[in-house]
């Protein structure tokens, strides 16, 4: 399985805890929202169509929290055609 597929499936199914190492429940819960934000930014950045990818300036603003991160489009790696 491709890492981006697995991460997106966890994101889509609201199972972000599966992406975290085994840590205390409190630590994990504190990190879930931050992890979700980072994943959403990453999914935007790996879109196949360059015209919908954010600029580096916008990525920095999203990371800093000055720009809201919107829900990314469909799973980016599902758009790729895999050759056999």
JSON list of N, CA and C in Angstrom, two decimals:
[
{"chain": "A", "resi": 1, "resn": "UNK", "atom": "N", "xyz": [0.84, -1.18, 0.00]},
{"chain": "A", "resi": 1, "resn": "UNK", "atom": "CA", "xyz": [0.00, 0.00, 0.00]},
{"chain": "A", "resi": 1, "resn": "UNK", "atom": "C", "xyz": [0.89, 1.24, 0.00]},
{"chain": "A", "resi": 2, "resn": "UNK", "atom": "N", "xyz": [0.47, 2.24, -0.73]},
{"chain": "A", "resi": 2, "resn": "UNK", "atom": "CA", "xyz": [1.19, 3.51, -0.79]},
{"chain": "A", "resi": 2, "resn": "UNK", "atom": "C", "xyz": [0.91, 4.30, 0.49]},
{"chain": "A", "resi": 3, "resn": "UNK", "atom": "N", "xyz": [1.95, 4.91, 1.04]},
{"chain": "A", "resi": 3, "resn": "UNK", "atom": "CA", "xyz": [1.81, 5.66, 2.30]},
{"chain": "A", "resi": 3, "resn": "UNK", "atom": "C", "xyz": [0.72, 6.72, 2.20]},
{"chain": "A", "resi": 4, "resn": "UNK", "atom": "N", "xyz": [0.68, 7.45, 1.10]},
{"chain": "A", "resi": 4, "resn": "UNK", "atom": "CA", "xyz": [-0.34, 8.49, 0.94]},
{"chain": "A", "resi": 4, "resn": "UNK", "atom": "C", "xyz": [-1.75, 7.89, 0.96]},
{"chain": "A", "resi": 5, "resn": "UNK", "atom": "N", "xyz": [-1.93, 6.72, 0.37]},
{"chain": "A", "resi": 5, "resn": "UNK", "atom": "CA", "xyz": [-3.24, 6.05, 0.39]},
{"chain": "A", "resi": 5, "resn": "UNK", "atom": "C", "xyz": [-3.64, 5.69, 1.82]},
{"chain": "A", "resi": 6, "resn": "UNK", "atom": "N", "xyz": [-2.71, 5.09, 2.54]},
{"chain": "A", "resi": 6, "resn": "UNK", "atom": "CA", "xyz": [-2.99, 4.68, 3.91]},
{"chain": "A", "resi": 6, "resn": "UNK", "atom": "C", "xyz": [-3.31, 5.89, 4.78]},
{"chain": "A", "resi": 7, "resn": "UNK", "atom": "N", "xyz": [-2.51, 6.93, 4.66]},
{"chain": "A", "resi": 7, "resn": "UNK", "atom": "CA", "xyz": [-2.74, 8.14, 5.46]},
{"chain": "A", "resi": 7, "resn": "UNK", "atom": "C", "xyz": [-4.09, 8.76, 5.10]},
{"chain": "A", "resi": 8, "resn": "UNK", "atom": "N", "xyz": [-4.42, 8.80, 3.81]},
{"chain": "A", "resi": 8, "resn": "UNK", "atom": "CA", "xyz": [-5.70, 9.39, 3.41]},
{"chain": "A", "resi": 8, "resn": "UNK", "atom": "C", "xyz": [-6.87, 8.54, 3.91]},
{"chain": "A", "resi": 9, "resn": "UNK", "atom": "N", "xyz": [-6.73, 7.23, 3.85]},
{"chain": "A", "resi": 9, "resn": "UNK", "atom": "CA", "xyz": [-7.79, 6.35, 4.37]},
{"chain": "A", "resi": 9, "resn": "UNK", "atom": "C", "xyz": [-8.02, 6.59, 5.85]},
{"chain": "A", "resi": 10, "resn": "UNK", "atom": "N", "xyz": [-6.93, 6.72, 6.60]},
{"chain": "A", "resi": 10, "resn": "UNK", "atom": "CA", "xyz": [-7.05, 7.01, 8.04]},
{"chain": "A", "resi": 10, "resn": "UNK", "atom": "C", "xyz": [-7.73, 8.35, 8.26]},
{"chain": "A", "resi": 11, "resn": "UNK", "atom": "N", "xyz": [-7.36, 9.34, 7.45]},
{"chain": "A", "resi": 11, "resn": "UNK", "atom": "CA", "xyz": [-7.96, 10.68, 7.55]},
{"chain": "A", "resi": 11, "resn": "UNK", "atom": "C", "xyz": [-9.46, 10.62, 7.23]},
{"chain": "A", "resi": 12, "resn": "UNK", "atom": "N", "xyz": [-9.79, 9.98, 6.13]},
{"chain": "A", "resi": 12, "resn": "UNK", "atom": "CA", "xyz": [-11.18, 9.90, 5.67]},
{"chain": "A", "resi": 12, "resn": "UNK", "atom": "C", "xyz": [-12.07, 9.14, 6.66]},
{"chain": "A", "resi": 13, "resn": "UNK", "atom": "N", "xyz": [-11.51, 8.11, 7.29]},
{"chain": "A", "resi": 13, "resn": "UNK", "atom": "CA", "xyz": [-12.28, 7.28, 8.21]},
{"chain": "A", "resi": 13, "resn": "UNK", "atom": "C", "xyz": [-12.21, 7.78, 9.65]},
{"chain": "A", "resi": 14, "resn": "UNK", "atom": "N", "xyz": [-11.59, 8.96, 9.84]},
{"chain": "A", "resi": 14, "resn": "UNK", "atom": "CA", "xyz": [-11.45, 9.56, 11.18]},
{"chain": "A", "resi": 14, "resn": "UNK", "atom": "C", "xyz": [-10.72, 8.61, 12.13]},
{"chain": "A", "resi": 15, "resn": "UNK", "atom": "N", "xyz": [-9.66, 7.96, 11.62]},
{"chain": "A", "resi": 15, "resn": "UNK", "atom": "CA", "xyz": [-8.87, 7.05, 12.43]},
{"chain": "A", "resi": 15, "resn": "UNK", "atom": "C", "xyz": [-7.41, 7.51, 12.47]},
{"chain": "A", "resi": 16, "resn": "UNK", "atom": "N", "xyz": [-7.23, 8.82, 12.73]},
{"chain": "A", "resi": 16, "resn": "UNK", "atom": "CA", "xyz": [-5.88, 9.38, 12.74]},
{"chain": "A", "resi": 16, "resn": "UNK", "atom": "C", "xyz": [-5.00, 8.78, 13.82]},
{"chain": "A", "resi": 17, "resn": "UNK", "atom": "N", "xyz": [-5.61, 8.26, 14.86]},
{"chain": "A", "resi": 17, "resn": "UNK", "atom": "CA", "xyz": [-4.83, 7.64, 15.93]},
{"chain": "A", "resi": 17, "resn": "UNK", "atom": "C", "xyz": [-3.97, 6.49, 15.41]},
{"chain": "A", "resi": 18, "resn": "UNK", "atom": "N", "xyz": [-4.36, 5.88, 14.30]},
{"chain": "A", "resi": 18, "resn": "UNK", "atom": "CA", "xyz": [-3.58, 4.78, 13.73]},
{"chain": "A", "resi": 18, "resn": "UNK", "atom": "C", "xyz": [-2.24, 5.25, 13.18]},
{"chain": "A", "resi": 19, "resn": "UNK", "atom": "N", "xyz": [-2.12, 6.56, 12.90]},
{"chain": "A", "resi": 19, "resn": "UNK", "atom": "CA", "xyz": [-0.89, 7.12, 12.36]},
{"chain": "A", "resi": 19, "resn": "UNK", "atom": "C", "xyz": [0.11, 7.49, 13.45]},
{"chain": "A", "resi": 20, "resn": "UNK", "atom": "N", "xyz": [-0.33, 7.50, 14.69]},
{"chain": "A", "resi": 20, "resn": "UNK", "atom": "CA", "xyz": [0.53, 7.89, 15.80]},
{"chain": "A", "resi": 20, "resn": "UNK", "atom": "C", "xyz": [1.20, 6.69, 16.43]},
{"chain": "A", "resi": 21, "resn": "UNK", "atom": "N", "xyz": [2.40, 6.93, 16.94]},
{"chain": "A", "resi": 21, "resn": "UNK", "atom": "CA", "xyz": [3.06, 5.88, 17.71]},
{"chain": "A", "resi": 21, "resn": "UNK", "atom": "C", "xyz": [2.28, 5.66, 18.99]},
{"chain": "A", "resi": 22, "resn": "UNK", "atom": "N", "xyz": [2.52, 4.54, 19.62]},
{"chain": "A", "resi": 22, "resn": "UNK", "atom": "CA", "xyz": [1.85, 4.26, 20.89]},
{"chain": "A", "resi": 22, "resn": "UNK", "atom": "C", "xyz": [2.41, 5.21, 21.94]},
{"chain": "A", "resi": 23, "resn": "UNK", "atom": "N", "xyz": [1.59, 6.16, 22.33]},
{"chain": "A", "resi": 23, "resn": "UNK", "atom": "CA", "xyz": [1.92, 7.10, 23.40]},
{"chain": "A", "resi": 23, "resn": "UNK", "atom": "C", "xyz": [0.72, 7.15, 24.32]},
{"chain": "A", "resi": 24, "resn": "UNK", "atom": "N", "xyz": [0.84, 7.90, 25.39]},
{"chain": "A", "resi": 24, "resn": "UNK", "atom": "CA", "xyz": [-0.29, 7.97, 26.31]},
{"chain": "A", "resi": 24, "resn": "UNK", "atom": "C", "xyz": [-1.50, 8.57, 25.58]},
{"chain": "A", "resi": 25, "resn": "UNK", "atom": "N", "xyz": [-2.67, 8.22, 26.07]},
{"chain": "A", "resi": 25, "resn": "UNK", "atom": "CA", "xyz": [-3.90, 8.71, 25.44]},
{"chain": "A", "resi": 25, "resn": "UNK", "atom": "C", "xyz": [-3.96, 10.23, 25.40]},
{"chain": "A", "resi": 26, "resn": "UNK", "atom": "N", "xyz": [-3.53, 10.88, 26.48]},
{"chain": "A", "resi": 26, "resn": "UNK", "atom": "CA", "xyz": [-3.56, 12.34, 26.53]},
{"chain": "A", "resi": 26, "resn": "UNK", "atom": "C", "xyz": [-2.65, 12.94, 25.46]},
{"chain": "A", "resi": 27, "resn": "UNK", "atom": "N", "xyz": [-1.45, 12.39, 25.34]},
{"chain": "A", "resi": 27, "resn": "UNK", "atom": "CA", "xyz": [-0.52, 12.90, 24.33]},
{"chain": "A", "resi": 27, "resn": "UNK", "atom": "C", "xyz": [-1.07, 12.67, 22.93]},
{"chain": "A", "resi": 28, "resn": "UNK", "atom": "N", "xyz": [-1.64, 11.51, 22.71]},
{"chain": "A", "resi": 28, "resn": "UNK", "atom": "CA", "xyz": [-2.18, 11.18, 21.39]},
{"chain": "A", "resi": 28, "resn": "UNK", "atom": "C", "xyz": [-3.32, 12.11, 21.03]},
{"chain": "A", "resi": 29, "resn": "UNK", "atom": "N", "xyz": [-4.23, 12.35, 21.96]},
{"chain": "A", "resi": 29, "resn": "UNK", "atom": "CA", "xyz": [-5.37, 13.20, 21.68]},
{"chain": "A", "resi": 29, "resn": "UNK", "atom": "C", "xyz": [-4.94, 14.64, 21.41]},
{"chain": "A", "resi": 30, "resn": "UNK", "atom": "N", "xyz": [-3.92, 15.11, 22.12]},
{"chain": "A", "resi": 30, "resn": "UNK", "atom": "CA", "xyz": [-3.41, 16.46, 21.88]},
{"chain": "A", "resi": 30, "resn": "UNK", "atom": "C", "xyz": [-2.83, 16.56, 20.47]},
{"chain": "A", "resi": 31, "resn": "UNK", "atom": "N", "xyz": [-2.23, 15.48, 19.99]},
{"chain": "A", "resi": 31, "resn": "UNK", "atom": "CA", "xyz": [-1.59, 15.51, 18.69]},
{"chain": "A", "resi": 31, "resn": "UNK", "atom": "C", "xyz": [-2.50, 15.25, 17.51]},
{"chain": "A", "resi": 32, "resn": "UNK", "atom": "N", "xyz": [-3.70, 14.73, 17.74]},
{"chain": "A", "resi": 32, "resn": "UNK", "atom": "CA", "xyz": [-4.60, 14.36, 16.64]},
{"chain": "A", "resi": 32, "resn": "UNK", "atom": "C", "xyz": [-4.98, 15.57, 15.79]},
{"chain": "A", "resi": 33, "resn": "UNK", "atom": "N", "xyz": [-5.38, 16.67, 16.41]},
{"chain": "A", "resi": 33, "resn": "UNK", "atom": "CA", "xyz": [-5.80, 17.85, 15.65]},
{"chain": "A", "resi": 33, "resn": "UNK", "atom": "C", "xyz": [-4.64, 18.41, 14.84]},
{"chain": "A", "resi": 34, "resn": "UNK", "atom": "N", "xyz": [-3.47, 18.45, 15.45]},
{"chain": "A", "resi": 34, "resn": "UNK", "atom": "CA", "xyz": [-2.29, 18.95, 14.74]},
{"chain": "A", "resi": 34, "resn": "UNK", "atom": "C", "xyz": [-1.93, 18.02, 13.58]},
{"chain": "A", "resi": 35, "resn": "UNK", "atom": "N", "xyz": [-1.99, 16.72, 13.83]},
{"chain": "A", "resi": 35, "resn": "UNK", "atom": "CA", "xyz": [-1.71, 15.75, 12.78]},
{"chain": "A", "resi": 35, "resn": "UNK", "atom": "C", "xyz": [-2.70, 15.90, 11.62]},
{"chain": "A", "resi": 36, "resn": "UNK", "atom": "N", "xyz": [-3.97, 16.09, 11.96]},
{"chain": "A", "resi": 36, "resn": "UNK", "atom": "CA", "xyz": [-4.98, 16.25, 10.91]},
{"chain": "A", "resi": 36, "resn": "UNK", "atom": "C", "xyz": [-4.66, 17.47, 10.04]},
{"chain": "A", "resi": 37, "resn": "UNK", "atom": "N", "xyz": [-4.25, 18.57, 10.67]},
{"chain": "A", "resi": 37, "resn": "UNK", "atom": "CA", "xyz": [-3.90, 19.77, 9.90]},
{"chain": "A", "resi": 37, "resn": "UNK", "atom": "C", "xyz": [-2.73, 19.50, 8.98]},
{"chain": "A", "resi": 38, "resn": "UNK", "atom": "N", "xyz": [-1.69, 18.85, 9.49]},
{"chain": "A", "resi": 38, "resn": "UNK", "atom": "CA", "xyz": [-0.51, 18.55, 8.66]},
{"chain": "A", "resi": 38, "resn": "UNK", "atom": "C", "xyz": [-0.85, 17.62, 7.50]},
{"chain": "A", "resi": 39, "resn": "UNK", "atom": "N", "xyz": [-1.70, 16.64, 7.77]},
{"chain": "A", "resi": 39, "resn": "UNK", "atom": "CA", "xyz": [-2.12, 15.73, 6.70]},
{"chain": "A", "resi": 39, "resn": "UNK", "atom": "C", "xyz": [-2.92, 16.45, 5.62]},
{"chain": "A", "resi": 40, "resn": "UNK", "atom": "N", "xyz": [-3.82, 17.32, 6.04]},
{"chain": "A", "resi": 40, "resn": "UNK", "atom": "CA", "xyz": [-4.62, 18.06, 5.07]},
{"chain": "A", "resi": 40, "resn": "UNK", "atom": "C", "xyz": [-3.72, 18.92, 4.18]},
{"chain": "A", "resi": 41, "resn": "UNK", "atom": "N", "xyz": [-2.74, 19.57, 4.79]},
{"chain": "A", "resi": 41, "resn": "UNK", "atom": "CA", "xyz": [-1.79, 20.38, 4.01]},
{"chain": "A", "resi": 41, "resn": "UNK", "atom": "C", "xyz": [-1.02, 19.48, 3.04]},
{"chain": "A", "resi": 42, "resn": "UNK", "atom": "N", "xyz": [-0.56, 18.35, 3.54]},
{"chain": "A", "resi": 42, "resn": "UNK", "atom": "CA", "xyz": [0.20, 17.42, 2.70]},
{"chain": "A", "resi": 42, "resn": "UNK", "atom": "C", "xyz": [-0.64, 16.93, 1.52]},
{"chain": "A", "resi": 43, "resn": "UNK", "atom": "N", "xyz": [-1.90, 16.60, 1.77]},
{"chain": "A", "resi": 43, "resn": "UNK", "atom": "CA", "xyz": [-2.77, 16.13, 0.69]},
{"chain": "A", "resi": 43, "resn": "UNK", "atom": "C", "xyz": [-2.97, 17.22, -0.37]},
{"chain": "A", "resi": 44, "resn": "UNK", "atom": "N", "xyz": [-3.05, 18.47, 0.05]},
{"chain": "A", "resi": 44, "resn": "UNK", "atom": "CA", "xyz": [-3.12, 19.57, -0.92]},
{"chain": "A", "resi": 44, "resn": "UNK", "atom": "C", "xyz": [-1.84, 19.63, -1.75]},
{"chain": "A", "resi": 45, "resn": "UNK", "atom": "N", "xyz": [-0.71, 19.44, -1.09]},
{"chain": "A", "resi": 45, "resn": "UNK", "atom": "CA", "xyz": [0.59, 19.60, -1.77]},
{"chain": "A", "resi": 45, "resn": "UNK", "atom": "C", "xyz": [0.89, 18.48, -2.77]},
{"chain": "A", "resi": 46, "resn": "UNK", "atom": "N", "xyz": [0.26, 17.33, -2.64]},
{"chain": "A", "resi": 46, "resn": "UNK", "atom": "CA", "xyz": [0.57, 16.23, -3.55]},
{"chain": "A", "resi": 46, "resn": "UNK", "atom": "C", "xyz": [-0.52, 16.00, -4.59]},
{"chain": "A", "resi": 47, "resn": "UNK", "atom": "N", "xyz": [-1.36, 16.99, -4.79]},
{"chain": "A", "resi": 47, "resn": "UNK", "atom": "CA", "xyz": [-2.38, 16.89, -5.84]},
{"chain": "A", "resi": 47, "resn": "UNK", "atom": "C", "xyz": [-1.70, 16.75, -7.20]},
{"chain": "A", "resi": 48, "resn": "UNK", "atom": "N", "xyz": [-2.25, 15.92, -8.05]},
{"chain": "A", "resi": 48, "resn": "UNK", "atom": "CA", "xyz": [-1.67, 15.69, -9.37]},
{"chain": "A", "resi": 48, "resn": "UNK", "atom": "C", "xyz": [-1.70, 16.96, -10.22]},
{"chain": "A", "resi": 49, "resn": "UNK", "atom": "N", "xyz": [-2.76, 17.72, -10.13]},
{"chain": "A", "resi": 49, "resn": "UNK", "atom": "CA", "xyz": [-2.91, 18.95, -10.92]},
{"chain": "A", "resi": 49, "resn": "UNK", "atom": "C", "xyz": [-2.18, 20.09, -10.20]},
{"chain": "A", "resi": 50, "resn": "UNK", "atom": "N", "xyz": [-1.07, 20.56, -10.75]},
{"chain": "A", "resi": 50, "resn": "UNK", "atom": "CA", "xyz": [-0.29, 21.62, -10.10]},
{"chain": "A", "resi": 50, "resn": "UNK", "atom": "C", "xyz": [-1.09, 22.91, -9.86]},
{"chain": "A", "resi": 51, "resn": "UNK", "atom": "N", "xyz": [-2.10, 23.15, -10.67]},
{"chain": "A", "resi": 51, "resn": "UNK", "atom": "CA", "xyz": [-2.85, 24.41, -10.53]},
{"chain": "A", "resi": 51, "resn": "UNK", "atom": "C", "xyz": [-3.67, 24.47, -9.24]},
{"chain": "A", "resi": 52, "resn": "UNK", "atom": "N", "xyz": [-3.95, 23.32, -8.62]},
{"chain": "A", "resi": 52, "resn": "UNK", "atom": "CA", "xyz": [-4.71, 23.37, -7.36]},
{"chain": "A", "resi": 52, "resn": "UNK", "atom": "C", "xyz": [-3.83, 23.18, -6.13]},
{"chain": "A", "resi": 53, "resn": "UNK", "atom": "N", "xyz": [-2.53, 22.95, -6.35]},
{"chain": "A", "resi": 53, "resn": "UNK", "atom": "CA", "xyz": [-1.61, 22.87, -5.22]},
{"chain": "A", "resi": 53, "resn": "UNK", "atom": "C", "xyz": [-1.39, 24.27, -4.64]},
{"chain": "A", "resi": 54, "resn": "UNK", "atom": "N", "xyz": [-1.23, 24.37, -3.32]},
{"chain": "A", "resi": 54, "resn": "UNK", "atom": "CA", "xyz": [-0.97, 25.69, -2.73]},
{"chain": "A", "resi": 54, "resn": "UNK", "atom": "C", "xyz": [0.45, 26.15, -3.02]},
{"chain": "A", "resi": 55, "resn": "UNK", "atom": "N", "xyz": [0.63, 27.47, -3.03]},
{"chain": "A", "resi": 55, "resn": "UNK", "atom": "CA", "xyz": [1.98, 28.02, -3.17]},
{"chain": "A", "resi": 55, "resn": "UNK", "atom": "C", "xyz": [2.72, 27.77, -1.87]},
{"chain": "A", "resi": 56, "resn": "UNK", "atom": "N", "xyz": [4.03, 27.87, -1.90]},
{"chain": "A", "resi": 56, "resn": "UNK", "atom": "CA", "xyz": [4.81, 27.67, -0.67]},
{"chain": "A", "resi": 56, "resn": "UNK", "atom": "C", "xyz": [4.44, 28.72, 0.36]},
{"chain": "A", "resi": 57, "resn": "UNK", "atom": "N", "xyz": [4.13, 29.93, -0.10]},
{"chain": "A", "resi": 57, "resn": "UNK", "atom": "CA", "xyz": [3.70, 30.99, 0.82]},
{"chain": "A", "resi": 57, "resn": "UNK", "atom": "C", "xyz": [2.43, 30.58, 1.55]},
{"chain": "A", "resi": 58, "resn": "UNK", "atom": "N", "xyz": [1.47, 30.03, 0.81]},
{"chain": "A", "resi": 58, "resn": "UNK", "atom": "CA", "xyz": [0.22, 29.60, 1.42]},
{"chain": "A", "resi": 58, "resn": "UNK", "atom": "C", "xyz": [0.45, 28.41, 2.35]},
{"chain": "A", "resi": 59, "resn": "UNK", "atom": "N", "xyz": [1.34, 27.50, 1.97]},
{"chain": "A", "resi": 59, "resn": "UNK", "atom": "CA", "xyz": [1.66, 26.36, 2.84]},
{"chain": "A", "resi": 59, "resn": "UNK", "atom": "C", "xyz": [2.20, 26.87, 4.18]},
{"chain": "A", "resi": 60, "resn": "UNK", "atom": "N", "xyz": [3.11, 27.82, 4.11]},
{"chain": "A", "resi": 60, "resn": "UNK", "atom": "CA", "xyz": [3.68, 28.39, 5.34]},
{"chain": "A", "resi": 60, "resn": "UNK", "atom": "C", "xyz": [2.59, 29.04, 6.18]},
{"chain": "A", "resi": 61, "resn": "UNK", "atom": "N", "xyz": [1.70, 29.78, 5.54]},
{"chain": "A", "resi": 61, "resn": "UNK", "atom": "CA", "xyz": [0.60, 30.42, 6.26]},
{"chain": "A", "resi": 61, "resn": "UNK", "atom": "C", "xyz": [-0.31, 29.38, 6.91]},
{"chain": "A", "resi": 62, "resn": "UNK", "atom": "N", "xyz": [-0.57, 28.29, 6.21]},
{"chain": "A", "resi": 62, "resn": "UNK", "atom": "CA", "xyz": [-1.39, 27.22, 6.78]},
{"chain": "A", "resi": 62, "resn": "UNK", "atom": "C", "xyz": [-0.69, 26.58, 7.97]},
{"chain": "A", "resi": 63, "resn": "UNK", "atom": "N", "xyz": [0.61, 26.35, 7.84]},
{"chain": "A", "resi": 63, "resn": "UNK", "atom": "CA", "xyz": [1.37, 25.75, 8.95]},
{"chain": "A", "resi": 63, "resn": "UNK", "atom": "C", "xyz": [1.40, 26.67, 10.16]},
{"chain": "A", "resi": 64, "resn": "UNK", "atom": "N", "xyz": [1.50, 27.97, 9.91]},
{"chain": "A", "resi": 64, "resn": "UNK", "atom": "CA", "xyz": [1.54, 28.95, 11.00]},
{"chain": "A", "resi": 64, "resn": "UNK", "atom": "C", "xyz": [0.17, 29.21, 11.60]},
{"chain": "A", "resi": 65, "resn": "UNK", "atom": "N", "xyz": [-0.87, 28.82, 10.88]},
{"chain": "A", "resi": 65, "resn": "UNK", "atom": "CA", "xyz": [-2.23, 29.01, 11.38]},
{"chain": "A", "resi": 65, "resn": "UNK", "atom": "C", "xyz": [-2.85, 30.34, 11.00]},
{"chain": "A", "resi": 66, "resn": "UNK", "atom": "N", "xyz": [-2.20, 31.10, 10.11]},
{"chain": "A", "resi": 66, "resn": "UNK", "atom": "CA", "xyz": [-2.77, 32.39, 9.69]},
{"chain": "A", "resi": 66, "resn": "UNK", "atom": "C", "xyz": [-3.77, 32.23, 8.55]},
{"chain": "A", "resi": 67, "resn": "UNK", "atom": "N", "xyz": [-3.77, 31.07, 7.91]},
{"chain": "A", "resi": 67, "resn": "UNK", "atom": "CA", "xyz": [-4.73, 30.75, 6.85]},
{"chain": "A", "resi": 67, "resn": "UNK", "atom": "C", "xyz": [-5.37, 29.41, 7.20]},
{"chain": "A", "resi": 68, "resn": "UNK", "atom": "N", "xyz": [-6.68, 29.35, 7.10]},
{"chain": "A", "resi": 68, "resn": "UNK", "atom": "CA", "xyz": [-7.39, 28.11, 7.40]},
{"chain": "A", "resi": 68, "resn": "UNK", "atom": "C", "xyz": [-7.10, 27.06, 6.33]},
{"chain": "A", "resi": 69, "resn": "UNK", "atom": "N", "xyz": [-6.98, 25.82, 6.76]},
{"chain": "A", "resi": 69, "resn": "UNK", "atom": "CA", "xyz": [-6.75, 24.70, 5.84]},
{"chain": "A", "resi": 69, "resn": "UNK", "atom": "C", "xyz": [-8.11, 24.11, 5.48]},
{"chain": "A", "resi": 70, "resn": "UNK", "atom": "N", "xyz": [-8.46, 24.19, 4.21]},
{"chain": "A", "resi": 70, "resn": "UNK", "atom": "CA", "xyz": [-9.75, 23.62, 3.79]},
{"chain": "A", "resi": 70, "resn": "UNK", "atom": "C", "xyz": [-9.60, 22.12, 3.54]},
{"chain": "A", "resi": 71, "resn": "UNK", "atom": "N", "xyz": [-10.72, 21.45, 3.51]},
{"chain": "A", "resi": 71, "resn": "UNK", "atom": "CA", "xyz": [-10.73, 20.01, 3.27]},
{"chain": "A", "resi": 71, "resn": "UNK", "atom": "C", "xyz": [-10.16, 19.74, 1.88]},
{"chain": "A", "resi": 72, "resn": "UNK", "atom": "N", "xyz": [-9.17, 18.84, 1.80]},
{"chain": "A", "resi": 72, "resn": "UNK", "atom": "CA", "xyz": [-8.57, 18.56, 0.50]},
{"chain": "A", "resi": 72, "resn": "UNK", "atom": "C", "xyz": [-9.52, 17.79, -0.41]},
{"chain": "A", "resi": 73, "resn": "UNK", "atom": "N", "xyz": [-9.27, 17.89, -1.73]},
{"chain": "A", "resi": 73, "resn": "UNK", "atom": "CA", "xyz": [-10.09, 17.11, -2.66]},
{"chain": "A", "resi": 73, "resn": "UNK", "atom": "C", "xyz": [-9.88, 15.61, -2.44]},
{"chain": "A", "resi": 74, "resn": "UNK", "atom": "N", "xyz": [-10.45, 14.82, -3.30]},
{"chain": "A", "resi": 74, "resn": "UNK", "atom": "CA", "xyz": [-10.36, 13.36, -3.17]},
{"chain": "A", "resi": 74, "resn": "UNK", "atom": "C", "xyz": [-8.92, 12.89, -2.99]},
{"chain": "A", "resi": 75, "resn": "UNK", "atom": "N", "xyz": [-8.78, 11.67, -2.56]},
{"chain": "A", "resi": 75, "resn": "UNK", "atom": "CA", "xyz": [-7.48, 11.05, -2.35]},
{"chain": "A", "resi": 75, "resn": "UNK", "atom": "C", "xyz": [-6.59, 11.29, -3.55]},
{"chain": "A", "resi": 76, "resn": "UNK", "atom": "N", "xyz": [-5.49, 12.03, -3.37]},
{"chain": "A", "resi": 76, "resn": "UNK", "atom": "CA", "xyz": [-4.65, 12.38, -4.51]},
{"chain": "A", "resi": 76, "resn": "UNK", "atom": "C", "xyz": [-4.02, 11.19, -5.22]},
{"chain": "A", "resi": 77, "resn": "UNK", "atom": "N", "xyz": [-3.63, 10.18, -4.49]},
{"chain": "A", "resi": 77, "resn": "UNK", "atom": "CA", "xyz": [-2.97, 9.05, -5.16]},
{"chain": "A", "resi": 77, "resn": "UNK", "atom": "C", "xyz": [-3.96, 8.18, -5.92]},
{"chain": "A", "resi": 78, "resn": "UNK", "atom": "N", "xyz": [-5.25, 8.32, -5.64]},
{"chain": "A", "resi": 78, "resn": "UNK", "atom": "CA", "xyz": [-6.23, 7.53, -6.39]},
{"chain": "A", "resi": 78, "resn": "UNK", "atom": "C", "xyz": [-6.38, 8.06, -7.81]},
{"chain": "A", "resi": 79, "resn": "UNK", "atom": "N", "xyz": [-5.83, 9.24, -8.06]},
{"chain": "A", "resi": 79, "resn": "UNK", "atom": "CA", "xyz": [-5.90, 9.82, -9.40]},
{"chain": "A", "resi": 79, "resn": "UNK", "atom": "C", "xyz": [-4.84, 9.24, -10.33]},
{"chain": "A", "resi": 80, "resn": "UNK", "atom": "N", "xyz": [-3.80, 8.67, -9.74]},
{"chain": "A", "resi": 80, "resn": "UNK", "atom": "CA", "xyz": [-2.69, 8.16, -10.55]},
{"chain": "A", "resi": 80, "resn": "UNK", "atom": "C", "xyz": [-3.06, 6.81, -11.16]},
{"chain": "A", "resi": 81, "resn": "UNK", "atom": "N", "xyz": [-2.69, 6.61, -12.38]},
{"chain": "A", "resi": 81, "resn": "UNK", "atom": "CA", "xyz": [-2.90, 5.32, -13.03]},
{"chain": "A", "resi": 81, "resn": "UNK", "atom": "C", "xyz": [-1.65, 4.50, -12.81]},
{"chain": "A", "resi": 82, "resn": "UNK", "atom": "N", "xyz": [-1.81, 3.36, -12.19]},
{"chain": "A", "resi": 82, "resn": "UNK", "atom": "CA", "xyz": [-0.65, 2.51, -11.91]},
{"chain": "A", "resi": 82, "resn": "UNK", "atom": "C", "xyz": [-0.45, 1.55, -13.06]},
{"chain": "A", "resi": 83, "resn": "UNK", "atom": "N", "xyz": [0.76, 1.53, -13.59]},
{"chain": "A", "resi": 83, "resn": "UNK", "atom": "CA", "xyz": [1.06, 0.58, -14.67]},
{"chain": "A", "resi": 83, "resn": "UNK", "atom": "C", "xyz": [1.50, -0.74, -14.08]},
{"chain": "A", "resi": 84, "resn": "UNK", "atom": "N", "xyz": [1.21, -1.80, -14.77]},
{"chain": "A", "resi": 84, "resn": "UNK", "atom": "CA", "xyz": [1.57, -3.13, -14.25]},
{"chain": "A", "resi": 84, "resn": "UNK", "atom": "C", "xyz": [2.66, -3.72, -15.07]}
]
